[in-house]
Amino acid sequence: MDKHQTLKHYFGHDAFRPGQETLIDALLDGRDALGIMPTGAGKSMCYQIPALMLEGITLVVSPLISLMKDQVAALKSAGVAAAYLNSSLTPRQLELATERAMQGAYRIIYVAPERLETASFRRFACAAPIRLIAVDEAHCVSQWGQDFRPNYLKIADFIELLPHRPAVGAFTATATRRVRDDIMRLLRLRSPVTATTGFDRPNLFFEVAQPRSKYAALKAILATRRGESGIVYCATRKTVEEVTDKLTREGYPVSRYHAGLSDEERQRNQEDFQFDRVSVMVATNAFGMGIDKSNVSFVIHYNMPRSMEAYYQEAGRAGRDGSDAVCVLLYSGQDVITGRWMIDHAEPNPELTEQERRMIRSQDEQRLRQMADYCTGSGCLRGAILRYFGQEAPERCGACSRCTGGQYAFVNGLERERRRHSTAQTEAAPVPRGGMQVSAYEDGDILMPIKPGVRLGHSTPAPAEEVDDTLFGQLRACRMRLARGLGVPPYVIAADKTLTDMARRKPRSLNEMLEVYGMGTAKVGKYGDAFLEVIRRYGSGPVSGIREKSSAAAPPAPRKATRRGGRRAADKAAPGWSSEEEERLRRGYLAGVSIAQLAAIHGRPEDEVRGELAKLHLILDQARLEQYGVALPEEDGDA
Ligand code: ADP
Ligand code: ZN
């Protein structure tokens, strides 16, 4: 297979993105390579393709254990033999995995940098046919970077110890000159082929708002994005706790993440988010470096981060699958004061000299100032970001709150909230605003927003054809069943963008399924039949009952027993929910209709509506509410 066939076969993509081919060609030629690309640009493909084409083993050095686990799961799902070696494995598991690696069982092995220093790993590495070493998050080697990790300094020694020096590829999203120079020098790259792609992320809409009440603003935004996956970043653990508490009490399906939680809870909460069991994660910056969730559709900063590097990395976790996404920063002057305080009280790194500490401190202060400038300035936000990273940018981008003169997420959110309170449900749509088109139509007595059919701002328009929302919902349900059956996050099976494309193309055969974005041969082989069955049933008849029946096509994945008592009773007594009705419920809820109103519209008890919404992962189920010690809200329609 050549590189294009490999891309298609394993990952289901038809073309390379900018920069990918240059780096792949270099590594295939045995040359070193340095890839500088923003988050979401597709760095992993740059070493995964060569890994699959070269004989022997590729080692991927990565700083975070959670990232490894998911990347390996995603690779396995695509039919690639991969494994990871890190401290999450028991000594026995490590030994077994190493043994299997020696026997040639894996093409790609992820390792944490500290593993490179152990004698057993070094013995393995010297005996194994290692053809390629990829260093992920390569900026960790630099003190000028955001996440300096002294362990990274030892990578170069490790490489030199190998009997045959493999090609080395280094990858990072940090673009500044100093970091780049450090990477080349400290990883001892040999005249690397370098590819720097633009830092623009055209599918992200940027917004800065300075609301009087951040919490009210947050809720207004969440109201416009119900059911969608998003992250709310807070500066401190305390704020995470406060925001999580309030939102949970009001019935929002949120989870929390910060370094003060037990390992167990962090793990569980992260999985709840990744498996789409809760849609919103409230977290400190401890969350996310390992999160490769492709369907995050909004990132809200409840506080200003302390640098543009941090901001862009965190905001960049939105829209990784290429779908439109929104990044909102809720600013207040207090954020700058908090930021200063944190710099003043940072724990001194004992590995640094006094002079180095002073230097790093003054850098931190400068970064904070620049971040505050971003929030308080008047120019185009995207332009400010790109220029910060040393890239030229046009005066105006047309897809940020400064260019559109309005705030997309915030104002729209408030506006819709107000409309709900002051007007009849059947009243006309919210006005289109900003770079994003929001329109609405009536369906019975439910007001529904339509997802924008055009891409944001200056990006290219998507095909005009409408995506079939009902089919999309059914494909999602099918994906959830598959994911549960396999114990992996849903996006490992297929990205939202893949399902959108599938709902649009409606393939009729496995062959046609191969045309779908992101469906490679392995995925079509594993999951193609299940999805085809959904599409076939959808096309062939009355819609009702599809969700239930089509489960026959999926592997034996028991639906999780999260249903509430009321719902279970209702299963017997009241007629079940048809997929059509479920879809109407989902849309109605996402459009902001209260539970009481939904109950009236559907002619079912509120309890049952709640149960159904929990089943659709739109609100918390009873078990989770109890876990948080929260009583059911009286009426969450105004939340
Ligand atoms: P990064 O590591 O740069 O943040 P990833 O490697 O995680 O980015 O890739 C981000 C997303 O882009 C993934 O969902 C991946 O499948 C997708 N992707 C990568 N390369 C391509 C391509 N050539 N065509 C389409 N999608 C791609
Ligand atoms: Zn702009």
XYZ file of C-alpha atoms and ligand atoms in Angstrom:
667
model
C 0.000 0.000 0.000
C 1.206 3.494 -0.740
C 0.585 6.371 1.618
C -2.723 7.355 0.040
C -4.023 3.824 0.212
C -2.852 3.555 3.804
C -4.683 6.764 4.684
C -7.850 5.461 3.081
C -7.598 1.905 4.323
C -6.953 2.607 7.972
C -8.410 6.053 8.523
C -10.951 6.447 5.759
C -9.641 9.795 4.540
C -9.231 10.721 0.903
C -6.620 13.427 1.020
C -3.839 14.659 3.217
C -4.101 17.910 5.032
C -1.520 20.666 4.639
C 1.874 19.657 5.969
C 1.084 15.998 6.471
C 2.587 14.707 3.262
C 5.847 16.605 3.668
C 6.385 15.124 7.101
C 5.305 11.626 6.103
C 7.620 11.617 3.084
C 10.548 12.740 5.209
C 10.013 10.035 7.798
C 9.532 7.372 5.125
C 12.854 8.489 3.674
C 14.487 7.933 7.049
C 14.925 11.646 7.673
C 14.117 13.538 10.854
C 11.057 15.750 10.797
C 9.566 18.567 12.832
C 5.861 19.268 12.561
C 4.442 22.448 14.012
C 0.684 22.391 13.692
C -2.202 23.595 15.804
C -4.267 21.203 17.864
C -6.632 19.298 15.637
C -4.563 19.725 12.484
C -3.771 16.037 12.324
C -0.286 15.546 13.709
C -0.766 11.914 14.692
C -1.403 10.915 11.098
C 2.110 12.163 10.278
C 3.722 9.350 12.229
C 0.948 6.779 12.112
C 1.059 6.497 8.322
C 4.846 5.926 8.203
C 4.510 3.541 11.140
C 2.110 1.440 9.091
C 4.271 1.544 5.991
C 7.700 0.920 7.491
C 8.770 -2.532 8.595
C 9.405 -2.758 12.298
C 8.186 -0.814 15.274
C 7.375 2.838 15.826
C 7.755 4.247 19.320
C 5.610 7.211 20.210
C 6.788 9.203 23.218
C 3.847 10.968 24.793
C 3.559 12.743 28.133
C 0.095 11.703 29.119
C -1.216 8.326 30.000
C -4.863 9.022 29.238
C -3.932 10.172 25.751
C -2.105 6.917 25.105
C -4.986 4.786 26.156
C -7.369 6.557 23.823
C -5.019 6.729 20.902
C -4.351 3.029 21.192
C -8.090 2.340 21.420
C -8.663 4.449 18.309
C -5.855 2.679 16.439
C -7.173 -0.732 17.367
C -10.597 0.314 16.220
C -9.014 1.188 12.865
C -7.397 -2.233 12.683
C -3.865 -1.252 13.748
C -1.896 -3.409 16.185
C -0.904 -0.948 18.888
C -0.066 -0.979 22.574
C 1.089 1.319 25.324
C 3.657 0.914 28.061
C 3.253 3.117 31.088
C 2.825 3.121 34.822
C -0.895 2.341 34.598
C 0.045 -1.261 33.819
C 1.074 -3.749 36.496
C 4.663 -5.079 36.323
C 3.263 -8.355 35.006
C 1.242 -6.586 32.291
C 4.285 -4.562 31.321
C 6.352 -7.691 31.045
C 3.735 -9.421 28.926
C 3.294 -6.427 26.631
C 7.049 -6.131 26.178
C 7.282 -9.833 25.393
C 4.547 -9.534 22.804
C 6.236 -6.466 21.357
C 9.463 -8.451 20.966
C 7.540 -11.050 19.019
C 6.431 -8.342 16.625
C 2.836 -8.127 17.812
C 2.640 -4.314 17.578
C 3.375 -1.765 14.895
C 3.002 1.217 17.172
C 3.940 1.424 20.843
C 3.189 4.455 22.999
C 5.576 5.077 25.879
C 5.817 7.646 28.628
C 9.203 9.419 28.656
C 10.185 8.046 32.059
C 9.890 4.505 30.680
C 12.815 5.225 28.329
C 15.115 5.412 31.319
C 14.324 1.970 32.712
C 16.807 -0.832 32.130
C 14.193 -3.321 30.995
C 12.827 -0.993 28.370
C 16.302 -0.146 27.148
C 17.093 -3.848 26.757
C 13.935 -4.260 24.730
C 14.585 -1.200 22.596
C 18.126 -2.268 21.755
C 16.953 -5.690 20.603
C 13.768 -4.638 18.796
C 13.595 -3.347 15.217
C 12.703 0.256 15.982
C 12.409 2.211 12.757
C 10.809 5.396 13.877
C 10.518 7.472 17.030
C 7.779 10.066 17.232
C 7.950 12.635 20.006
C 4.485 14.005 20.676
C 4.002 17.328 22.490
C 7.655 18.005 21.755
C 7.522 21.464 23.375
C 7.658 19.679 26.727
C 11.424 19.548 26.205
C 11.693 23.332 26.407
C 11.641 25.542 29.440
C 10.167 28.203 27.217
C 7.188 26.025 26.524
C 4.067 25.685 28.587
C 4.590 22.244 30.020
C 8.270 21.729 30.617
C 9.032 18.114 31.539
C 12.593 17.385 32.561
C 12.115 13.750 31.445
C 11.957 14.949 27.882
C 15.570 16.054 28.116
C 16.581 12.404 28.357
C 14.961 11.363 25.089
C 17.981 12.277 22.999
C 20.270 10.096 25.141
C 17.911 7.214 24.759
C 17.901 7.545 20.995
C 21.665 7.621 20.866
C 21.848 4.414 22.830
C 20.055 2.445 20.107
C 22.253 0.347 17.829
C 20.625 1.887 14.735
C 19.402 5.414 15.001
C 15.811 5.505 13.713
C 14.242 8.524 12.080
C 12.926 10.953 14.663
C 9.767 12.981 14.201
C 8.901 15.742 16.665
C 5.424 17.265 16.831
C 4.048 20.251 18.679
C 1.390 22.933 18.567
C 3.680 25.553 20.073
C 5.031 27.785 17.412
C 7.327 30.293 19.010
C 10.862 30.487 17.693
C 12.553 29.759 21.007
C 10.562 26.596 21.579
C 11.259 25.430 18.060
C 14.992 25.988 18.453
C 14.953 24.145 21.766
C 13.193 21.157 20.241
C 15.769 20.859 17.471
C 18.692 21.293 19.832
C 17.553 19.271 22.833
C 16.093 16.358 20.905
C 19.213 16.536 18.704
C 17.275 16.384 15.477
C 19.452 15.955 12.380
C 18.618 18.541 9.744
C 14.908 17.902 10.140
C 12.404 18.531 7.393
C 10.155 21.125 8.965
C 6.512 21.785 8.207
C 4.629 24.624 9.832
C 1.004 24.865 8.921
C -1.073 27.900 9.537
C -2.443 28.230 13.009
C -5.872 29.255 11.933
C -8.752 27.020 12.881
C -11.416 28.253 10.485
C -14.245 26.274 12.043
C -13.862 27.984 15.423
C -15.839 31.117 16.255
C -14.067 33.241 18.873
C -15.786 35.462 21.337
C -14.854 37.551 24.344
C -17.554 38.854 26.640
C -17.417 40.838 29.846
C -20.785 40.012 31.377
C -21.980 41.411 34.663
C -22.797 37.923 35.851
C -20.560 35.229 34.472
C -22.820 32.545 35.775
C -25.870 33.970 34.030
C -23.843 34.269 30.841
C -22.670 30.696 31.174
C -26.196 29.431 31.579
C -27.367 31.468 28.633
C -24.706 29.870 26.485
C -25.454 26.388 27.757
C -29.114 26.938 26.949
C -28.201 27.309 23.291
C -26.024 24.210 23.266
C -28.059 21.643 25.133
C -27.109 18.086 24.381
C -23.859 19.174 22.802
C -20.509 18.328 24.234
C -18.526 21.174 25.782
C -15.894 22.171 28.316
C -16.060 25.008 30.843
C -12.595 25.983 32.036
C -12.219 27.713 35.409
C -9.060 29.164 36.933
C -9.312 27.461 40.316
C -10.601 24.273 41.872
C -12.896 26.321 44.033
C -14.575 27.885 41.031
C -14.926 24.471 39.423
C -16.711 23.258 42.540
C -19.004 26.268 42.718
C -19.977 26.198 39.077
C -20.471 22.420 39.060
C -22.631 22.595 42.166
C -24.870 25.307 40.833
C -25.304 23.739 37.429
C -25.947 20.307 38.885
C -28.588 21.684 41.200
C -30.293 23.192 38.229
C -30.354 19.887 36.446
C -27.563 20.333 33.922
C -25.747 17.132 33.003
C -22.273 18.263 34.048
C -19.234 16.648 35.549
C -16.132 18.141 37.152
C -12.402 17.667 36.920
C -9.474 19.088 38.845
C -6.313 17.907 40.522
C -7.926 17.904 43.971
C -10.192 14.963 43.195
C -9.246 11.358 43.821
C -7.698 9.489 40.913
C -10.766 7.372 40.844
C -13.220 10.211 40.530
C -11.137 11.977 37.932
C -10.985 8.840 35.875
C -14.714 8.241 36.201
C -15.679 11.819 35.394
C -13.391 11.940 32.418
C -14.942 8.764 31.095
C -18.461 10.066 31.675
C -17.555 12.962 29.443
C -15.736 10.945 26.842
C -18.486 8.370 26.640
C -21.057 11.156 26.257
C -22.767 10.199 29.496
C -22.580 13.830 30.543
C -22.267 16.547 27.964
C -20.498 19.318 29.868
C -17.226 19.131 31.770
C -16.360 21.878 34.249
C -12.634 21.748 34.859
C -9.361 23.432 35.635
C -6.572 23.332 33.098
C -5.634 19.919 34.544
C -8.271 18.595 32.194
C -7.774 18.126 28.549
C -4.226 17.519 27.534
C -5.082 13.873 27.188
C -8.520 14.430 25.783
C -8.800 13.633 22.140
C -12.552 13.974 21.974
C -13.456 15.030 18.495
C -17.042 16.207 19.007
C -16.516 18.991 21.562
C -18.635 21.785 20.127
C -17.941 24.594 22.581
C -15.232 25.633 25.010
C -16.106 28.329 27.512
C -13.482 30.005 29.641
C -15.100 31.098 32.863
C -11.859 32.877 33.714
C -9.121 34.315 31.578
C -6.238 31.844 31.187
C -2.731 33.035 31.925
C -1.319 32.886 28.424
C -2.367 32.797 24.817
C -0.598 29.443 24.459
C -2.792 27.988 27.177
C -5.904 29.667 25.811
C -5.446 28.486 22.266
C -4.619 24.984 23.338
C -7.704 24.751 25.538
C -10.049 26.508 23.139
C -8.591 24.361 20.371
C -10.143 21.280 21.933
C -13.376 22.394 20.328
C -14.226 21.316 16.814
C -11.464 18.812 16.300
C -13.592 16.853 13.878
C -13.845 19.931 11.685
C -17.416 20.810 12.635
C -18.311 24.368 13.569
C -17.594 25.149 17.187
C -17.637 28.149 19.501
C -14.965 29.405 21.921
C -16.133 31.983 24.434
C -13.977 33.728 27.002
C -15.839 35.349 29.886
C -13.528 38.075 31.079
C -13.409 40.210 34.192
C -10.738 42.474 35.637
C -10.537 40.170 38.621
C -9.088 37.475 36.334
C -5.955 39.552 35.850
C -5.565 40.001 39.591
C -6.007 36.259 40.169
C -3.494 35.539 37.427
C -0.906 37.843 39.028
C -1.464 36.241 42.379
C -0.892 32.819 40.904
C 2.348 33.898 39.269
C 3.508 35.445 42.546
C 2.697 32.310 44.487
C 3.818 29.673 42.003
C 5.910 26.942 43.527
C 9.515 27.458 42.476
C 10.855 24.679 40.269
C 13.822 23.265 42.252
C 15.593 22.248 39.066
C 16.047 25.866 37.985
C 18.622 28.439 39.006
C 17.531 31.701 40.609
C 18.237 33.567 37.413
C 16.186 31.147 35.338
C 13.303 31.511 37.768
C 13.370 35.265 37.476
C 13.383 35.012 33.731
C 10.460 32.594 33.643
C 8.546 34.801 36.023
C 8.925 37.901 33.938
C 7.876 35.890 30.911
C 4.775 34.729 32.734
C 3.884 38.299 33.560
C 4.291 39.336 29.980
C 2.087 36.467 28.805
C -0.591 37.506 31.258
C -0.491 41.087 29.983
C -0.813 39.921 26.406
C -3.755 37.759 27.339
C -5.456 40.712 29.008
C -4.817 42.751 25.861
C -6.614 40.084 23.866
C -9.639 40.415 26.123
C -9.793 44.175 26.295
C -8.661 45.194 22.820
C -10.862 46.164 19.932
C -9.398 44.353 16.920
C -10.300 41.025 15.371
C -9.815 38.202 17.867
C -8.615 35.651 15.353
C -6.137 38.188 14.009
C -4.808 38.790 17.517
C -4.332 35.071 18.081
C -2.601 34.448 14.776
C -0.291 37.430 15.108
C 0.625 36.304 18.597
C 1.846 33.052 17.094
C 3.840 34.917 14.498
C 1.450 34.471 11.616
C 0.080 37.157 9.362
C -3.639 37.689 9.463
C -6.142 39.864 7.650
C -7.600 42.866 9.411
C -10.933 41.133 9.925
C -11.906 37.464 9.911
C -15.677 37.732 9.907
C -16.043 34.932 12.419
C -15.299 36.407 15.820
C -17.348 38.574 18.144
C -15.329 41.687 17.266
C -15.752 41.245 13.528
C -19.430 40.440 13.650
C -20.102 43.195 16.139
C -22.292 40.809 18.074
C -21.625 38.019 20.385
C -22.823 34.815 18.909
C -23.123 32.445 21.760
C -23.763 34.881 24.533
C -26.226 37.273 23.003
C -28.052 34.582 21.139
C -28.314 32.628 24.301
C -29.747 35.494 26.301
C -32.015 36.463 23.497
C -33.472 33.027 23.236
C -33.892 32.813 26.970
C -35.731 36.100 27.028
C -37.916 35.061 24.155
C -38.867 31.953 25.974
C -39.948 33.913 28.956
C -41.745 36.684 27.202
C -43.262 35.217 24.086
C -45.372 32.370 22.880
C -43.615 29.184 21.942
C -44.731 29.437 18.371
C -43.274 32.840 17.744
C -40.825 33.285 14.915
C -37.163 32.510 14.977
C -34.343 34.335 16.708
C -32.681 36.738 14.324
C -29.544 35.592 12.571
C -26.542 37.057 14.223
C -22.871 37.350 13.709
C -21.073 34.914 11.488
C -23.386 32.122 12.466
C -26.763 31.670 10.953
C -29.382 30.566 13.352
C -32.839 30.046 12.090
C -35.847 28.208 13.322
C -38.951 26.554 12.159
C -42.151 25.439 13.702
C -43.041 21.901 14.351
C -46.342 21.596 15.997
C -45.958 23.801 18.989
C -42.244 23.336 19.448
C -39.829 26.010 18.391
C -36.716 24.447 16.999
C -33.374 25.876 16.028
C -31.796 24.391 12.948
C -28.101 23.729 13.018
C -26.386 26.210 10.767
C -26.051 24.830 7.286
C -23.167 27.092 6.438
C -19.748 27.089 7.924
C -18.564 30.002 9.929
C -17.093 33.143 8.537
C -14.346 32.841 6.054
C -14.296 29.097 5.814
C -15.594 27.213 2.826
C -19.275 26.460 2.559
C -20.376 22.925 3.287
C -22.506 21.069 0.751
C -25.905 22.687 0.679
C -27.705 19.383 1.124
C -29.567 19.092 4.379
C -28.405 16.565 6.898
C -31.143 14.227 7.961
C -31.398 14.878 11.681
C -33.562 11.896 12.485
C -31.255 9.474 10.761
C -28.291 11.183 12.387
C -29.895 10.584 15.783
C -30.395 6.927 14.977
C -26.840 6.518 13.761
C -25.674 8.100 16.983
C -27.722 5.645 18.996
C -26.231 2.804 16.992
C -22.747 4.169 17.653
C -23.527 4.338 21.360
C -24.556 0.700 21.387
C -21.429 -0.322 19.526
C -19.270 1.730 21.889
C -20.865 0.251 24.972
C -20.483 -3.231 23.637
C -16.787 -2.641 23.069
C -16.193 -0.492 26.130
C -14.709 2.404 24.172
C -15.730 6.058 23.858
C -18.210 6.623 21.001
C -15.850 8.799 18.974
C -13.449 5.880 18.712
C -16.106 4.141 16.617
C -16.884 7.182 14.485
C -16.627 10.961 14.719
C -19.787 13.081 14.629
C -18.591 14.348 11.305
C -18.543 10.771 10.027
C -22.141 10.231 11.124
C -23.206 13.544 9.598
C -21.657 12.522 6.326
C -23.259 9.098 6.594
C -26.686 10.600 7.235
C -26.204 12.776 4.182
C -24.934 10.072 1.832
C -27.110 7.222 3.087
C -24.846 4.472 1.754
C -26.598 1.267 0.645
C -23.657 -1.110 0.628
C -20.337 -1.637 2.338
C -18.708 -0.337 -0.787
C -20.640 2.904 -0.643
C -19.906 3.037 3.067
C -16.231 3.374 2.191
C -17.020 6.751 0.636
C -18.098 8.149 3.967
C -15.712 10.552 5.672
C -13.572 8.704 8.206
C -14.782 5.192 7.348
C -11.673 3.186 6.478
C -11.682 -0.451 5.462
C -11.268 -1.730 8.995
C -14.094 0.376 10.367
C -16.389 -0.529 7.509
C -15.601 -4.180 8.165
C -16.309 -3.903 11.871
C -19.194 -1.483 12.075
C -20.417 -1.099 8.497
C -23.171 -3.681 8.758
C -24.598 -2.184 11.917
C -24.811 1.284 10.369
C -26.149 -0.061 7.072
C -28.912 -1.811 8.919
C -29.944 1.455 10.541
C -29.958 3.225 7.196
C -31.810 0.383 5.512
C -34.574 0.326 8.102
C -34.757 4.066 8.090
C -35.219 4.139 4.339
C -37.650 1.297 4.141
C -40.549 2.130 6.214
C -42.436 3.571 9.065
C -39.955 5.190 11.304
C -41.360 3.985 14.557
C -39.514 1.367 16.490
C -36.311 1.668 14.527
C -34.100 2.336 17.466
C -35.232 -0.742 19.247
C -35.266 -3.118 16.325
C -32.036 -2.051 14.771
C -30.155 -3.106 17.846
C -30.256 -6.581 16.352
C -27.666 -5.382 13.885
C -25.278 -4.238 16.555
C -23.110 -6.525 18.634
C -24.658 -7.686 21.876
C -24.422 -4.419 23.739
C -26.752 -4.327 26.667
C -28.397 -0.953 27.051
C -27.272 0.394 30.310
C -29.794 0.161 33.070
C -29.909 3.822 33.935
C -33.621 4.067 33.538
C -35.579 5.340 36.424
C -38.196 3.361 38.178
C -40.957 5.426 36.648
C -39.677 4.762 33.222
C -39.380 1.067 33.791
C -42.916 0.919 35.011
C -43.899 2.951 32.006
C -42.285 0.372 29.754
C -44.976 -2.008 30.772
C -47.878 0.304 31.324
C -47.554 3.123 28.802
C -46.612 2.526 25.182
C -42.855 2.833 24.503
C -41.306 5.836 22.829
C -41.049 5.540 19.108
C -37.866 6.889 17.621
C -39.891 9.622 16.006
C -41.279 10.692 19.324
C -37.866 10.471 20.928
C -36.535 12.697 18.232
C -39.293 15.248 18.804
C -38.567 15.147 22.503
C -34.855 15.612 21.929
C -35.390 18.556 19.641
C -37.954 20.131 21.873
C -35.701 19.888 24.878
C -32.711 21.217 22.977
C -34.850 24.090 21.796
C -35.468 25.051 25.404
C -38.955 23.704 26.017
C -39.448 22.958 29.711
C -40.074 19.478 31.022
C -43.575 20.392 32.140
C -44.384 21.650 28.665
C -42.809 18.598 27.064
C -44.901 16.365 29.269
C -48.028 18.203 28.152
C -47.036 18.106 24.493
C -46.259 14.404 24.546
C -49.120 13.502 26.826
C -46.865 11.665 29.249
C -46.045 12.149 32.917
C -43.119 14.426 33.706
C -41.357 11.570 35.379
C -41.382 9.594 32.224
C -40.172 12.542 30.201
C -37.289 12.939 32.631
C -36.450 9.268 32.361
C -36.452 9.448 28.602
C -34.273 12.573 28.607
C -31.808 10.837 30.912
C -31.786 7.883 28.573
C -30.974 10.221 25.704
C -28.141 11.634 27.848
C -29.659 15.079 27.858
C -30.093 15.304 31.616
C -28.652 13.480 34.575
C -30.294 10.236 35.544
C -31.477 9.513 39.047
C -28.376 7.525 39.980
C -26.119 10.407 39.164
C -28.299 12.940 40.894
C -28.084 10.809 43.993
C -24.348 10.555 43.639
C -24.182 14.314 43.749
C -26.683 14.394 46.564
C -29.047 16.553 44.586
C -32.803 16.479 44.715
C -34.740 16.689 41.503
C -35.398 20.298 40.610
C -38.983 21.398 40.993
C -39.135 22.679 37.465
C -36.010 23.003 35.422
C -37.651 24.718 32.499
C -36.100 28.026 33.397
C -32.644 26.635 34.001
P -3.556 16.862 16.525
O -2.758 15.740 17.140
O -2.778 17.670 15.563
O -4.255 17.699 17.540
P -5.137 14.718 15.510
O -4.026 13.905 14.977
O -5.762 14.279 16.782
O -4.704 16.233 15.653
O -6.256 14.831 14.379
C -7.409 15.592 14.571
C -8.554 15.037 13.743
O -8.294 15.227 12.351
C -8.747 13.548 13.938
O -10.137 13.316 14.125
C -8.253 12.936 12.637
O -8.918 11.750 12.313
C -8.543 14.034 11.637
N -7.625 13.980 10.473
C -6.279 13.892 10.499
N -5.779 13.869 9.234
C -6.840 13.931 8.398
C -6.983 13.958 6.955
N -5.934 13.893 6.154
N -8.231 14.050 6.459
C -9.307 14.114 7.278
N -9.234 14.096 8.620
C -8.026 14.011 9.192
Zn -12.394 38.501 13.576
